[in-house]
Amino acid sequence: MAKSSKASKVRKARKAPAASAKPSAASDPAIAATPTLVSSQAQGKADSGQPEKLEPVLDWMNKTRQWGMRVKPGKAGLRLGDLNVGIYGEIPMQWSDQSRNPRGAVPRKGMPPVGYSVREKVGMWADSAADLYEEAIQRRWAPATDVPWNTIDKLPDDIERAICQVCTELSQFANVEIETIAGWQHQMVYGYHEVKQYLATASFDAAKHYECFRKRALVNGGGLGVEGPGQVNRMILESSGGWSATVAYLVLVRAVFTMTILKYLARHAYNDAERFIYEHVLQDKARLLTYGLDHLHFAVAHDDEQPAVLATVLAIGDRVLTRDLRDPALREALAIIFGRGIRGARRQGMETYEEMMADFMQTHLGYCRWLGIARAPAEAMPPPLNRHAGASVAA
Amino acid sequence: MAKFPSVRWFDAVREVFNGDESVQGGGGGYCNCVAGMKVGKDIFVLTFEGVECTDAVKADDAALDDVDFYLDMPPADWREMIANIHTNNGADRHHTLNTLDLEREDGLATSHHGDQYREDLFFRYNQTFQYFFNASARIRTDF
């Protein structure tokens, strides 16, 4: 009650002068050139019908940690990373501020803590994040209008069903990516805003991927297929031991797997629309891969325990991935696409699938080696990963 | 008519690519990297800055130490790719950089430094490189 009464007094105090009087900056507090507020004293006087300006305090005006910045745009415009000058470019290893205070701003006293769980640079940082953010914005594309949808002609039923099944599972992968990133993003402190901003674009990219795979499934007389087994999805979504461990699953396992599938799908695309989708999603995924590798590289370099922790995390991941790979739907659908039909899937399609899986393991293990994460020898991995890893070593 | 491979050929392609705004959107656009092209024993270094390919120079083997990555194919395979691009006004699915990378035992894109971050620029900017080579369909090439 008291609140609404106060509000009504404020409204009253801000009431414009009589319609006949032309308002001026000097007389109308709502458009005054200098900052004006209505004080409680003024509210009291407002009751007598006389609005009164508050003398501006302006004490906030001299509160800055560094003034006089003049960041100049370069050839590529004014990029996020260009702003890291002076104290604004100081990115400490620990961010103790638990509020939403933007990096470089003067903290306000008495702000209640937000409760971020990822507060150390080692837990989220990647030097490339600001560049990746700019790149994601600059190299964006729109599934609705950039994909040449009209190049999709009627396909044999088995191939259409296979493409729709693969699109169903790829759209699920994308959805998991959105939820995973969003689930962690709000737990990350404000001090490392470059990472939070890049991840916002990664989340948007994943939404776009969800969209275009769903569109491909529905655009040519088919529809969505069977839901994937989802063990890896659950593993990624439920990973709670830290963002770095989640990145290991999301990037080193899932993104590398998806990128390998996309490369092979692009090579075996049935029309320009599909090729466009696979190649462009691949490019977006390459940014996530770069962030992931860059972050894990940073984490490994600054935390001696990380390589061993990540090795354990990935060993668990192998067993979960194995369970997904035993489900035939994705494997058979890919083989049909690669073999250009069920008949071709039996031989050529499955051979290409095996080649793709060997490529996946080779790439995955290569990244682990580069990061200094020890992995079990091929023969110690659960089947069928041991076969794929063995083939990748032989290759 | 420009002979492949030569700086003149790459310059002619650069001119077409840099002047084509349609390749600067829709998934193309800003690309910042230095890429080597190894055509048998001939080596060229291309610099991509912003939306343009700003430079093409002939180089020696040592230059490959400094590039982010380089594309390595025997001359016959380069010729086949460029002829295919010319015939189809852009690479068909058997001759894209992605397919060529998959089909070559050691891949198409590689590096001396082994820095994954820099090597992966090939995939991050893949469409731009494809648009670049597709631009060669609009020049007359002599082998």
XYZ file of C-alpha atoms in Angstrom:
538
model
C 0.000 0.000 0.000
C 2.706 2.366 1.080
C 4.622 1.519 -2.067
C 1.802 2.363 -4.448
C 1.111 5.554 -2.627
C 4.760 6.583 -2.990
C 4.692 5.682 -6.662
C 1.630 7.765 -7.233
C 3.378 10.685 -5.603
C 6.335 10.229 -7.927
C 4.064 10.132 -10.913
C 2.417 13.243 -9.695
C 5.741 14.957 -9.240
C 6.738 14.110 -12.801
C 3.520 15.442 -14.235
C 4.213 17.703 -17.160
C 3.333 21.379 -16.917
C -0.001 22.550 -18.209
C -0.601 21.758 -21.887
C -0.527 25.404 -22.808
C 2.972 25.830 -21.472
C 5.686 24.714 -23.860
C 7.926 22.283 -21.999
C 11.592 23.159 -21.849
C 14.598 21.268 -20.644
C 14.922 23.683 -17.789
C 11.358 23.473 -16.580
C 10.395 19.868 -17.310
C 12.215 17.341 -15.128
C 11.406 14.542 -17.571
C 13.468 16.107 -20.343
C 15.975 18.079 -18.344
C 19.431 18.104 -19.860
C 21.126 17.383 -16.551
C 20.360 14.253 -14.579
C 17.401 14.912 -12.321
C 15.609 12.873 -9.786
C 12.641 13.528 -7.630
C 13.593 13.540 -3.973
C 11.392 12.540 -1.090
C 11.336 16.222 -0.205
C 10.132 16.954 -3.686
C 7.492 14.288 -3.282
C 6.257 16.114 -0.255
C 6.089 19.334 -2.180
C 4.508 17.559 -5.104
C 1.453 17.169 -2.951
C 1.124 20.892 -3.070
C 1.195 20.588 -6.845
C 4.695 21.979 -7.218
C 7.203 19.621 -8.789
C 10.744 20.186 -7.653
C 14.050 19.112 -9.102
C 16.557 17.254 -7.021
C 20.011 18.736 -6.996
C 22.046 16.173 -8.913
C 24.550 14.333 -6.778
C 26.590 12.924 -9.673
C 28.967 11.169 -7.351
C 28.974 8.153 -9.700
C 30.576 10.291 -12.384
C 34.055 10.202 -10.918
C 33.954 6.553 -10.140
C 35.886 4.700 -12.802
C 38.870 2.432 -12.674
C 40.322 3.913 -15.839
C 39.073 6.869 -17.874
C 40.157 8.329 -21.194
C 40.090 5.130 -23.231
C 40.056 5.551 -26.995
C 40.063 2.151 -28.635
C 40.275 2.634 -32.375
C 38.673 0.310 -34.890
C 41.140 -1.555 -37.112
C 40.751 -2.944 -40.623
C 38.322 -5.533 -39.362
C 36.264 -3.023 -37.370
C 36.092 -2.683 -33.597
C 36.398 -6.215 -32.328
C 35.683 -7.570 -28.875
C 39.320 -8.476 -28.322
C 40.430 -4.935 -29.249
C 38.809 -3.704 -26.042
C 41.315 -5.513 -23.863
C 43.442 -2.451 -23.171
C 44.592 -0.936 -19.893
C 42.841 -2.309 -16.860
C 40.066 -3.590 -19.125
C 42.522 -6.106 -20.498
C 43.524 -7.422 -17.092
C 42.175 -10.929 -16.949
C 43.150 -12.455 -13.603
C 43.516 -16.167 -12.967
C 40.827 -15.974 -10.309
C 37.655 -13.917 -10.335
C 36.491 -13.520 -6.784
C 33.652 -11.086 -7.520
C 30.441 -13.047 -7.188
C 28.228 -10.324 -8.654
C 27.407 -9.455 -12.240
C 29.924 -6.640 -12.197
C 31.323 -6.215 -15.720
C 35.111 -6.593 -15.866
C 36.702 -3.201 -15.285
C 33.667 -1.590 -13.656
C 33.677 -0.289 -10.102
C 31.952 -2.833 -7.863
C 28.916 -1.718 -5.917
C 28.930 -2.490 -2.241
C 26.411 -4.866 -0.769
C 25.607 -6.798 -3.923
C 24.371 -10.256 -2.980
C 26.443 -13.114 -4.464
C 25.047 -14.809 -7.551
C 26.632 -18.168 -6.732
C 28.770 -18.869 -9.777
C 30.496 -22.226 -9.663
C 33.076 -21.644 -12.428
C 35.195 -18.824 -11.069
C 38.723 -19.642 -12.136
C 40.237 -18.781 -15.463
C 41.659 -22.286 -15.745
C 38.124 -23.653 -15.674
C 36.826 -21.919 -18.799
C 39.347 -19.700 -20.550
C 40.496 -19.875 -24.181
C 42.606 -17.112 -25.729
C 40.706 -17.517 -28.987
C 37.257 -16.878 -27.460
C 36.974 -13.218 -28.479
C 38.059 -13.977 -32.065
C 35.697 -16.935 -32.266
C 32.851 -14.723 -31.095
C 33.531 -12.198 -33.856
C 33.983 -14.957 -36.381
C 30.689 -16.600 -35.471
C 28.860 -13.332 -36.001
C 30.662 -12.433 -39.181
C 30.443 -15.870 -40.808
C 26.805 -16.476 -39.898
C 24.329 -18.041 -42.304
C 20.599 -18.504 -42.304
C 19.111 -21.957 -42.915
C 15.829 -20.452 -44.118
C 17.314 -18.492 -47.000
C 20.941 -19.490 -47.606
C 20.361 -23.216 -48.060
C 19.332 -23.899 -51.681
C 16.325 -25.972 -50.608
C 14.960 -26.157 -54.138
C 17.849 -28.404 -55.211
C 16.396 -31.317 -53.249
C 14.654 -33.736 -55.602
C 12.726 -36.870 -54.792
C 15.048 -39.611 -53.572
C 14.587 -43.398 -53.390
C 12.648 -44.289 -50.265
C 15.492 -46.110 -48.504
C 17.848 -43.163 -48.984
C 15.266 -40.597 -47.877
C 14.568 -42.651 -44.751
C 18.287 -42.944 -44.032
C 18.867 -39.192 -44.435
C 15.890 -38.467 -42.177
C 17.207 -40.869 -39.527
C 20.642 -39.231 -39.580
C 19.037 -35.774 -39.423
C 16.930 -36.902 -36.455
C 20.015 -37.931 -34.520
C 22.052 -34.898 -35.586
C 19.260 -32.578 -34.459
C 19.296 -34.381 -31.097
C 23.045 -33.827 -30.864
C 22.463 -30.127 -31.530
C 19.797 -29.905 -28.864
C 22.103 -31.481 -26.309
C 24.725 -28.905 -27.217
C 22.301 -26.042 -26.616
C 21.220 -27.387 -23.249
C 24.733 -28.245 -22.144
C 26.185 -24.851 -22.994
C 23.238 -22.978 -21.546
C 23.411 -25.106 -18.401
C 27.001 -24.095 -17.763
C 27.014 -20.568 -19.108
C 25.084 -19.088 -16.201
C 27.488 -20.733 -13.782
C 30.444 -18.866 -15.236
C 31.643 -15.640 -13.639
C 31.425 -12.364 -15.523
C 35.172 -11.760 -15.424
C 35.765 -13.942 -18.463
C 33.048 -12.435 -20.611
C 34.794 -13.354 -23.882
C 34.107 -17.015 -23.170
C 30.511 -16.404 -22.145
C 29.924 -14.379 -25.292
C 31.533 -16.953 -27.555
C 29.467 -19.697 -25.929
C 26.335 -17.658 -26.614
C 27.167 -17.874 -30.325
C 27.931 -21.600 -30.017
C 24.531 -22.093 -28.463
C 22.940 -20.087 -31.276
C 24.879 -22.128 -33.839
C 23.556 -25.314 -32.281
C 20.006 -23.956 -32.457
C 20.578 -23.270 -36.150
C 21.857 -26.829 -36.626
C 18.828 -28.251 -34.854
C 16.690 -26.159 -37.186
C 18.321 -27.146 -40.442
C 18.510 -30.877 -39.733
C 14.846 -30.840 -38.772
C 14.063 -28.897 -41.937
C 15.961 -31.384 -44.085
C 14.014 -34.247 -42.504
C 10.701 -32.587 -43.243
C 11.321 -31.007 -46.620
C 11.287 -33.965 -49.004
C 8.344 -36.196 -48.228
C 9.995 -37.914 -45.254
C 9.867 -37.038 -41.592
C 11.714 -37.584 -38.371
C 12.991 -41.078 -37.636
C 13.755 -42.914 -34.418
C 15.193 -41.180 -31.380
C 18.876 -42.017 -30.866
C 19.994 -44.164 -27.930
C 21.178 -41.031 -26.149
C 23.714 -42.461 -23.697
C 26.363 -39.965 -24.784
C 23.731 -37.219 -24.699
C 23.032 -38.038 -21.086
C 26.724 -38.293 -20.270
C 27.355 -34.806 -21.661
C 24.275 -33.254 -20.078
C 24.870 -34.808 -16.690
C 28.586 -34.167 -16.544
C 28.909 -32.074 -13.400
C 32.542 -32.331 -12.402
C 33.497 -29.052 -14.042
C 33.237 -27.296 -17.379
C 36.575 -28.689 -18.578
C 35.380 -32.278 -18.182
C 32.163 -31.352 -19.985
C 34.208 -29.776 -22.780
C 36.148 -33.035 -23.087
C 32.865 -34.859 -23.722
C 31.187 -32.136 -25.750
C 34.168 -31.397 -27.969
C 36.732 -34.213 -27.933
C 34.053 -36.900 -28.162
C 30.812 -35.481 -29.551
C 32.021 -32.615 -31.753
C 34.834 -34.651 -33.300
C 32.371 -37.492 -33.935
C 29.804 -35.123 -35.464
C 32.404 -33.333 -37.574
C 33.648 -36.640 -38.954
C 30.079 -37.640 -39.858
C 29.525 -34.244 -41.508
C 32.685 -34.535 -43.615
C 31.522 -37.902 -44.917
C 27.961 -36.707 -45.433
C 29.243 -33.738 -47.447
C 31.286 -36.095 -49.576
C 28.180 -38.246 -50.187
C 25.578 -35.472 -50.398
C 22.688 -36.062 -52.790
C 22.121 -32.432 -53.703
C 23.490 -28.930 -53.212
C 21.194 -28.223 -50.256
C 22.548 -31.124 -48.246
C 26.105 -30.288 -49.185
C 25.559 -26.709 -48.098
C 24.112 -27.809 -44.763
C 26.838 -30.327 -43.960
C 29.689 -28.034 -45.015
C 28.352 -25.023 -43.152
C 27.531 -26.923 -39.977
C 31.014 -28.388 -40.178
C 32.487 -24.906 -40.299
C 30.455 -23.805 -37.257
C 31.480 -26.948 -35.396
C 35.122 -26.210 -36.209
C 34.776 -23.061 -34.088
C 33.502 -25.092 -31.149
C 36.357 -27.512 -31.684
C 38.824 -24.628 -31.647
C 37.353 -23.263 -28.431
C 37.422 -26.715 -26.850
C 40.990 -27.486 -27.841
C 42.161 -24.027 -26.859
C 40.437 -24.264 -23.484
C 41.687 -27.761 -22.705
C 45.179 -26.722 -23.801
C 44.989 -23.818 -21.343
C 43.591 -26.046 -18.583
C 46.282 -28.669 -19.081
C 49.012 -26.007 -19.133
C 47.855 -24.449 -15.855
C 46.758 -27.456 -13.852
C 49.085 -30.455 -13.499
C 46.212 -32.707 -12.520
C 44.132 -32.009 -15.608
C 45.731 -34.500 -18.058
C 45.110 -37.392 -15.667
C 41.604 -36.193 -14.830
C 40.720 -35.803 -18.501
C 42.186 -39.231 -19.270
C 39.836 -40.759 -16.691
C 36.900 -38.744 -17.977
C 37.554 -39.912 -21.542
C 37.999 -43.536 -20.487
C 34.504 -43.351 -18.969
C 33.359 -41.678 -22.181
C 34.691 -44.587 -24.260
C 32.392 -47.017 -22.472
C 29.351 -44.803 -22.890
C 30.098 -44.077 -26.548
C 30.463 -47.799 -27.116
C 26.896 -48.366 -25.931
C 25.600 -45.765 -28.398
C 27.619 -47.263 -31.227
C 26.062 -50.671 -30.662
C 22.692 -49.223 -31.637
C 22.257 -49.968 -35.351
C 20.110 -47.018 -36.451
C 22.782 -44.382 -37.078
C 25.299 -46.888 -38.415
C 22.860 -48.439 -40.883
C 21.439 -45.119 -41.994
C 24.908 -43.764 -42.691
C 25.851 -46.936 -44.563
C 22.749 -46.560 -46.755
C 23.653 -42.957 -47.532
C 27.287 -43.832 -48.284
C 26.298 -46.921 -50.300
C 23.570 -45.040 -52.181
C 20.869 -47.476 -51.082
C 20.306 -50.607 -48.982
C 21.973 -52.812 -51.556
C 25.115 -50.679 -51.618
C 25.051 -50.307 -47.846
C 25.973 -53.922 -47.270
C 29.407 -53.564 -48.746
C 30.467 -50.141 -49.961
C 28.359 -48.334 -47.377
C 29.677 -50.311 -44.427
C 33.237 -50.054 -45.683
C 32.862 -46.295 -45.819
C 31.296 -46.320 -42.347
C 34.263 -48.276 -40.990
C 36.627 -45.848 -42.726
C 34.719 -42.949 -41.167
C 34.948 -44.451 -37.694
C 38.678 -45.065 -38.106
C 39.022 -41.411 -39.153
C 37.046 -40.348 -36.095
C 39.264 -42.307 -33.731
C 42.411 -41.127 -35.479
C 41.350 -37.502 -35.122
C 40.147 -37.967 -31.541
C 43.338 -39.724 -30.459
C 45.450 -37.158 -32.338
C 43.827 -34.309 -30.390
C 44.338 -36.203 -27.111
C 48.018 -36.673 -27.953
C 48.359 -32.985 -28.807
C 46.803 -32.073 -25.471
C 49.006 -34.520 -23.583
C 46.084 -36.681 -22.441
C 47.141 -40.316 -22.172
C 44.685 -42.753 -23.748
C 44.428 -46.482 -23.447
C 45.972 -48.519 -26.280
C 43.485 -49.567 -28.952
C 43.311 -53.167 -27.732
C 42.308 -52.036 -24.240
C 39.307 -50.067 -25.491
C 35.832 -51.595 -25.410
C 34.454 -52.977 -28.692
C 33.753 -51.647 -31.269
C 36.006 -48.695 -30.389
C 39.005 -51.017 -30.162
C 38.438 -52.038 -33.786
C 38.069 -48.443 -34.979
C 41.047 -47.282 -32.926
C 43.087 -50.219 -34.211
C 42.156 -49.392 -37.795
C 43.114 -45.766 -37.231
C 46.539 -46.809 -35.923
C 47.012 -49.120 -38.904
C 46.055 -46.290 -41.261
C 44.985 -16.757 -69.802
C 47.081 -17.583 -66.730
C 49.235 -20.632 -66.333
C 48.712 -22.865 -63.314
C 50.589 -22.893 -61.025
C 51.948 -19.367 -60.972
C 51.615 -16.169 -58.944
C 49.847 -14.711 -61.956
C 47.207 -17.440 -61.760
C 46.654 -16.944 -58.035
C 46.504 -13.165 -58.546
C 43.859 -13.586 -61.240
C 41.793 -15.779 -58.922
C 42.309 -13.306 -56.075
C 40.941 -10.535 -58.210
C 37.751 -12.459 -58.977
C 37.380 -13.675 -55.374
C 38.013 -10.276 -53.789
C 35.512 -8.620 -56.082
C 32.689 -11.050 -55.407
C 30.558 -9.854 -52.514
C 28.349 -12.922 -52.702
C 31.092 -15.030 -51.092
C 31.382 -12.685 -48.133
C 28.091 -13.743 -46.546
C 26.139 -16.937 -46.096
C 28.891 -18.675 -44.161
C 31.810 -17.046 -45.941
C 33.338 -13.812 -44.728
C 36.188 -12.860 -42.458
C 39.105 -15.201 -42.733
C 42.477 -14.480 -41.209
C 45.209 -16.942 -41.941
C 48.251 -17.723 -44.043
C 47.855 -20.813 -46.194
C 50.456 -22.638 -48.248
C 49.722 -24.336 -51.557
C 52.132 -27.118 -52.488
C 51.762 -28.074 -56.128
C 54.341 -30.817 -56.456
C 57.581 -28.949 -55.821
C 56.104 -25.503 -56.408
C 55.062 -23.645 -53.301
C 52.841 -20.582 -53.013
C 51.783 -18.719 -49.920
C 48.388 -17.013 -49.798
C 47.451 -14.456 -47.159
C 43.806 -14.047 -46.205
C 42.860 -10.922 -44.267
C 39.315 -9.878 -43.525
C 37.158 -10.712 -46.516
C 40.005 -10.688 -49.018
C 42.916 -12.744 -50.149
C 45.480 -9.968 -49.928
C 48.628 -11.586 -51.216
C 50.009 -14.499 -53.191
C 53.731 -15.133 -53.419
C 55.964 -17.893 -54.654
C 57.990 -19.367 -51.835
C 60.387 -22.141 -50.938
C 60.010 -25.175 -48.740
C 61.093 -23.287 -45.630
C 58.066 -21.015 -45.939
C 55.851 -23.965 -45.105
C 57.206 -23.858 -41.537
C 55.454 -20.549 -41.015
C 52.077 -21.009 -42.668
C 49.045 -21.989 -40.595
C 48.549 -25.037 -42.827
C 49.208 -26.008 -46.405
C 47.358 -27.965 -49.058
C 49.538 -30.626 -50.597
C 48.724 -32.446 -53.838
C 50.694 -33.649 -56.854
C 50.319 -31.358 -59.895
C 48.035 -33.839 -61.679
C 45.533 -33.756 -58.791
C 45.600 -29.961 -58.652
C 44.966 -29.854 -62.386
C 42.062 -32.281 -62.077
C 40.489 -30.204 -59.311
C 40.831 -26.953 -61.233
C 39.552 -28.489 -64.469
C 36.566 -29.887 -62.581
C 35.828 -26.500 -61.073
C 36.004 -24.927 -64.511
C 33.682 -27.526 -66.039
C 31.072 -27.346 -63.289
C 31.405 -23.679 -62.386
C 32.450 -24.856 -58.925
C 33.738 -28.143 -57.550
C 31.439 -31.143 -57.796
C 31.172 -33.292 -54.663
C 34.127 -35.454 -55.724
C 36.437 -32.451 -55.998
C 35.661 -30.274 -53.006
C 38.493 -29.539 -50.605
C 36.612 -31.594 -48.013
C 36.372 -34.664 -50.265
C 39.975 -34.352 -51.383
C 41.021 -34.128 -47.751
C 39.106 -37.303 -46.925
C 40.343 -39.235 -49.909
C 44.023 -38.572 -49.511
C 45.807 -40.925 -47.171
C 47.569 -38.107 -45.322
C 44.769 -35.628 -45.866
C 44.932 -32.536 -48.036
C 45.638 -29.990 -45.319
C 48.693 -30.443 -43.167
C 51.412 -28.490 -41.401
C 55.024 -28.763 -40.314
C 54.339 -27.399 -36.839
C 51.588 -29.834 -35.883
C 49.704 -27.109 -34.005
C 46.115 -28.336 -34.091
C 44.754 -24.887 -33.428
C 46.363 -23.536 -36.614
C 45.778 -26.643 -38.705
C 42.068 -26.550 -37.908
C 41.769 -23.148 -39.584
C 41.357 -25.221 -42.745
C 37.981 -26.396 -41.449
C 37.004 -23.150 -39.752
C 37.378 -21.259 -43.021
C 36.682 -24.149 -45.358
C 33.907 -22.400 -47.271
C 36.105 -19.390 -47.921
C 38.847 -21.566 -49.409
C 36.274 -23.410 -51.475
C 34.852 -20.105 -52.706
C 38.401 -19.006 -53.515
C 39.141 -22.005 -55.723
C 35.642 -21.933 -57.199
C 36.435 -18.388 -58.329
C 38.991 -19.938 -60.694
C 36.062 -21.053 -62.857
C 35.836 -17.438 -63.976
C 39.381 -17.143 -65.290
C 40.988 -18.882 -68.211
C 43.549 -21.391 -67.017
C 46.377 -22.867 -69.003
C 48.265 -25.886 -67.660
